Short mmCIF file of C-alpha atoms in Angstrom, two decimals:
data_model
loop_
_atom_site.label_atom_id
_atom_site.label_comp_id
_atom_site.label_asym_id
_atom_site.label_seq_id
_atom_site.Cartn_x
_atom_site.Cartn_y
_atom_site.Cartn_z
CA UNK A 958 -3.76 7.43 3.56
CA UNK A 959 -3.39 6.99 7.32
CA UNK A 960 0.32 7.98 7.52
CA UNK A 961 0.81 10.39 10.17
CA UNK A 962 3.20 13.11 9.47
CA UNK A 963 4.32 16.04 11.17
CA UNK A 964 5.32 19.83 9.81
CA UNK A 965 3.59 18.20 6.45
CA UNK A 966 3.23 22.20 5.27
CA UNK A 967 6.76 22.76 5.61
CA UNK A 968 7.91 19.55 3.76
CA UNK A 969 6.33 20.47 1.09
CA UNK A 970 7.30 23.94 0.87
CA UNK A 971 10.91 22.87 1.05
CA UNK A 972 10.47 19.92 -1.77
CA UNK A 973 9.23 22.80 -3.80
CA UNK A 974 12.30 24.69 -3.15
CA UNK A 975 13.74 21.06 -4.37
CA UNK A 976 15.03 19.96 -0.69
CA UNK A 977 15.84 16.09 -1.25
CA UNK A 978 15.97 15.76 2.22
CA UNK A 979 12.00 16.87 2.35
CA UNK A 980 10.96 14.33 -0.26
CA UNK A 981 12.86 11.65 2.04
CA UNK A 982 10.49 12.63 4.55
CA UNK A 983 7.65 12.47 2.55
CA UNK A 984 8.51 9.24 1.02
CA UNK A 985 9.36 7.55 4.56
CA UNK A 986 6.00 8.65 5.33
CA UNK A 987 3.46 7.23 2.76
CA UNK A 988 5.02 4.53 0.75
CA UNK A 989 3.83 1.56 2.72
CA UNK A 990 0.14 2.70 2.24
CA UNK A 991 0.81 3.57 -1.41
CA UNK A 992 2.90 0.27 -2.10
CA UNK A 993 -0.31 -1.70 0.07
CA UNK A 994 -2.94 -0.06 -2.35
CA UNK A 995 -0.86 -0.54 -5.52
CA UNK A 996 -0.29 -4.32 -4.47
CA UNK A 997 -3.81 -4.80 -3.58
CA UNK A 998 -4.72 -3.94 -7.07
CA UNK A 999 -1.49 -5.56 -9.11
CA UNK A 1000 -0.61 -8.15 -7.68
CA UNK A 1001 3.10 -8.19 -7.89
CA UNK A 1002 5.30 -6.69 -5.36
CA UNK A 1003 7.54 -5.70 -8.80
CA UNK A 1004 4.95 -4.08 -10.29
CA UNK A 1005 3.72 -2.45 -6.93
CA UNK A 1006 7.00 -0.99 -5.98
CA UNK A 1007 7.57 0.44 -9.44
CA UNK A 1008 4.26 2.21 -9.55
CA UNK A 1009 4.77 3.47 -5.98
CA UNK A 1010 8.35 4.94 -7.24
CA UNK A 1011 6.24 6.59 -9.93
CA UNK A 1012 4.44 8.17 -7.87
CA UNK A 1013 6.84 9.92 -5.56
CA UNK A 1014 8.95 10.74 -9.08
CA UNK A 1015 5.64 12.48 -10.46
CA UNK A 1016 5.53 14.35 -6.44
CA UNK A 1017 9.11 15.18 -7.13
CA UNK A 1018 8.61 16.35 -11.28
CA UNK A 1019 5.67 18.61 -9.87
CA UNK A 1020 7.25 19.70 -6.87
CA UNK A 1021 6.77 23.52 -7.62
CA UNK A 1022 2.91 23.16 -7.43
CA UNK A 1023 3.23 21.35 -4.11
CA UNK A 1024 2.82 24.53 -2.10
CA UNK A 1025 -0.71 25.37 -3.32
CA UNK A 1026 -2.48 21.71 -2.86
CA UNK A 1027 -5.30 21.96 0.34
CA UNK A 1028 -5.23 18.38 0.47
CA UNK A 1029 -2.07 16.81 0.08
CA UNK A 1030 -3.14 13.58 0.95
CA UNK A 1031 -6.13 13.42 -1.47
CA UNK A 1032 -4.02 14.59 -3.99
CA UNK A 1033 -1.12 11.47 -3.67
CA UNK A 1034 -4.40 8.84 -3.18
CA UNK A 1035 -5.37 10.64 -6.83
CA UNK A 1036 -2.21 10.42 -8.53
CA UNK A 1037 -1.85 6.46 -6.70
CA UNK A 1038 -5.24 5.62 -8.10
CA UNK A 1039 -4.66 7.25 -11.49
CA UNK A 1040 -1.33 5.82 -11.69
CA UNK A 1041 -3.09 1.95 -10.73
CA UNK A 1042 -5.64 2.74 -13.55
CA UNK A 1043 -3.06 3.03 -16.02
CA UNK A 1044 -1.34 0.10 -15.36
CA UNK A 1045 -4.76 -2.02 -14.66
CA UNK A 1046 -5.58 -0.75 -18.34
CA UNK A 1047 -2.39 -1.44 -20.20
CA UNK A 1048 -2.98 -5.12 -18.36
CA UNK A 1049 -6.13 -5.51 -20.09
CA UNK A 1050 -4.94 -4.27 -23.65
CA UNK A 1051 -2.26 -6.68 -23.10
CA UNK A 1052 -4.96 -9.51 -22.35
CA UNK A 1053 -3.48 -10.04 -18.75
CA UNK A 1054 -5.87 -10.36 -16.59
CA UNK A 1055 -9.91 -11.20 -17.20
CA UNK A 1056 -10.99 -8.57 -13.66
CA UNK A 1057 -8.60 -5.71 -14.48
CA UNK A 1058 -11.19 -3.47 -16.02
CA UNK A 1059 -13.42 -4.07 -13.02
CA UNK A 1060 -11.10 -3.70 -10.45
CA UNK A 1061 -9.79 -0.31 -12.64
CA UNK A 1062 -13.55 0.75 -12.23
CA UNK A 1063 -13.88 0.01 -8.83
CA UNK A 1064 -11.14 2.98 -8.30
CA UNK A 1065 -13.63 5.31 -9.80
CA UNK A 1066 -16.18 5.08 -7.16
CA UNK A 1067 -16.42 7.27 -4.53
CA UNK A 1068 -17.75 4.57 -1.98
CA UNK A 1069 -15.38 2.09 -2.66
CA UNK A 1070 -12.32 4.68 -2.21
CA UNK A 1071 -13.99 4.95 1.18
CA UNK A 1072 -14.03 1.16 1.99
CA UNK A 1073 -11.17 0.49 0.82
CA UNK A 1074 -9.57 3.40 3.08
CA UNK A 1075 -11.40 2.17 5.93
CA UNK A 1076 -10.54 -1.52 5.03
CA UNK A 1077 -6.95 -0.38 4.82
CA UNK A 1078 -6.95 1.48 8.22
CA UNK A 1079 -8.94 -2.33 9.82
CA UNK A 1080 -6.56 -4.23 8.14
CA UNK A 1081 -3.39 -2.28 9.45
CA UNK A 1082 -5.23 -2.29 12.99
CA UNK A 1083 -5.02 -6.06 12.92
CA UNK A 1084 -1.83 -6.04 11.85
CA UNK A 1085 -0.36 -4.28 14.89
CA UNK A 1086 -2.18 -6.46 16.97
CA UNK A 1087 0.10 -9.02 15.69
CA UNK A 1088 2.24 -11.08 18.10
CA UNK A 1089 6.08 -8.67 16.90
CA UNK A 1090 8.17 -11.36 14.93
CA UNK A 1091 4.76 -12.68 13.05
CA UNK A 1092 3.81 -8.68 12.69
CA UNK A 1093 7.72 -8.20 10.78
CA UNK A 1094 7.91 -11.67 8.66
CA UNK A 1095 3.86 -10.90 7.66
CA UNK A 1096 4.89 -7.54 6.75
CA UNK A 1097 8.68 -8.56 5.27
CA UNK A 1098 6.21 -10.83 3.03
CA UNK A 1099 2.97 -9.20 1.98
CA UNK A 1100 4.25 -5.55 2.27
CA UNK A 1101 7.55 -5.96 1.42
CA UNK A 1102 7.62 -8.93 -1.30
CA UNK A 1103 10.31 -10.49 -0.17
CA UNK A 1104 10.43 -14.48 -0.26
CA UNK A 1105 10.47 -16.74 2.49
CA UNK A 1106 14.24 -17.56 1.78
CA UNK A 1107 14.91 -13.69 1.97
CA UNK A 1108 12.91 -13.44 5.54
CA UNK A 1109 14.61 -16.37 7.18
CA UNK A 1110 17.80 -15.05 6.17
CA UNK A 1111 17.24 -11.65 7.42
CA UNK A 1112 15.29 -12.85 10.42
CA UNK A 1113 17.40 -16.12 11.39
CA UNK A 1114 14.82 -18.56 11.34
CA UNK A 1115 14.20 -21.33 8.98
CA UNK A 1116 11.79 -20.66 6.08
CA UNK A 1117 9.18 -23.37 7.76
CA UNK A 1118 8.60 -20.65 10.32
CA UNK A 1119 8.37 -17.94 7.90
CA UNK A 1120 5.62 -20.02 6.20
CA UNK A 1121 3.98 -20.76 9.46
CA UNK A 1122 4.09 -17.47 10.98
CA UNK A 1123 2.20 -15.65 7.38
CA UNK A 1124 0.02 -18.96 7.96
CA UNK A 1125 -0.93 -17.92 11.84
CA UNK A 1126 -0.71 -13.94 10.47
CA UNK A 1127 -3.38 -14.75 7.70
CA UNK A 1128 -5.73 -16.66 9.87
CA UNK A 1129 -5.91 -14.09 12.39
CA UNK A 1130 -6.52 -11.20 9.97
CA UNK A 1131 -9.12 -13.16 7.98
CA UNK A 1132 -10.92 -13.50 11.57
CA UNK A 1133 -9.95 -10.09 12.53
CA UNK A 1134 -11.58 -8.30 9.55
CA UNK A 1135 -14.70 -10.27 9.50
CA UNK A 1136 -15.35 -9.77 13.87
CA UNK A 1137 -14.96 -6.40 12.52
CA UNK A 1138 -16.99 -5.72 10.29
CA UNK A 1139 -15.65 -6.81 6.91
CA UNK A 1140 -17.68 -8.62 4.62
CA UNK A 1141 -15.93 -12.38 4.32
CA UNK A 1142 -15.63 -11.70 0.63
CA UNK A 1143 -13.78 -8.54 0.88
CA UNK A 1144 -11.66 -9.38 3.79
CA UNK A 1145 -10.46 -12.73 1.62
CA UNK A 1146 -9.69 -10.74 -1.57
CA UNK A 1147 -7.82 -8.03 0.83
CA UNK A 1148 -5.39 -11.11 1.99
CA UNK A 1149 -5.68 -12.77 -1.36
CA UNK A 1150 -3.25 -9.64 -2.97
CA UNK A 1151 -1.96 -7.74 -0.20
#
């Protein structure tokens, strides 16, 4: 959770006292890195933007408690990650998916929540070093899910240059992460599902 947010104290104090406005805030302020983590792990921008409105509903449904949490940001990471486990779970009782289990476990260890936060904080560093209309269709794309029909509309260019520009975003990132210090495997299975 890189988000940067200011008066964070004070938002929550006032989502407690139920202030919509305050949970606005909030919401503007970590959904990306929520809806990044839950798509890493789903793989379906659906399924990713559901779980990330779960989580801000569950924020909201314990808003009174809000107040008292040291670590706010630990605690949304917590209820993300618990919230991913579920779901990777009821994918593998459903027989959907032969890694879910192993990716669900992965969420359990301390060391990989700490490469995966630093992996998400090197990935979204290479992502602003993007050139500004490959930065937007990449992130229209991968963090958004739309198509490339939906970009070119919104972005008036043809959907060959969508798929060119996530083709120029997703060579630079793969070389990005590894001159950086990702392992090649990760850094492929980060812009495999992101």
């Amino acid at each position: 959770m890189n988000a940067d947010i200011q008066n964070e104290a004070y938002l929550l104090h006032e989502m407690a006292a139920g202030n919509q406005q305050a949970l606005k805030s909030i919401v503007s302020a970590f959904w990306s890195n929520i809806y990044a983590h839950a798509l890493a792990y789903l793989r379906s921008p659906e399924k990713a933007e559901e779980l990330t409105q779960d989580v801000f509903l569950a924020l909201w449904e314990k808003r009174a408690e809000l107040p008292r949490i040291e670590n706010f940001r630990g605690y949304l990471f917590i209820t993300a990650r618990n919230k991913i486990i579920s779901r990777l779970r009821e994918k593998l009782a459903a027989g959907d998916g032969n890694d879910a289990a192993e990716m669900a476990e992965t969420l359990y260890v301390p060391d990989s929540q700490l490469e995966l936060k630093e992996l998400n904080t090197l990935l979204r560093a290479g992502i602003a070093r993007l050139p500004e209309k490959r930065r937007r269709v990449f992130e229209m794309s991968r963090l958004e899910g739309k198509s490339h029909a939906e970009i070119a509309d919104a972005l008036h260019i043809s959907k060959d240059t969508v798929s060119e520009y996530i083709t120029l975003a997703l060579n630079f990132l793969r070389t990005y992460l590894k001159n950086n210090g990702a392992h090649l495997h990760i850094a492929i299975f980060c812009l495999y599902y992101i």
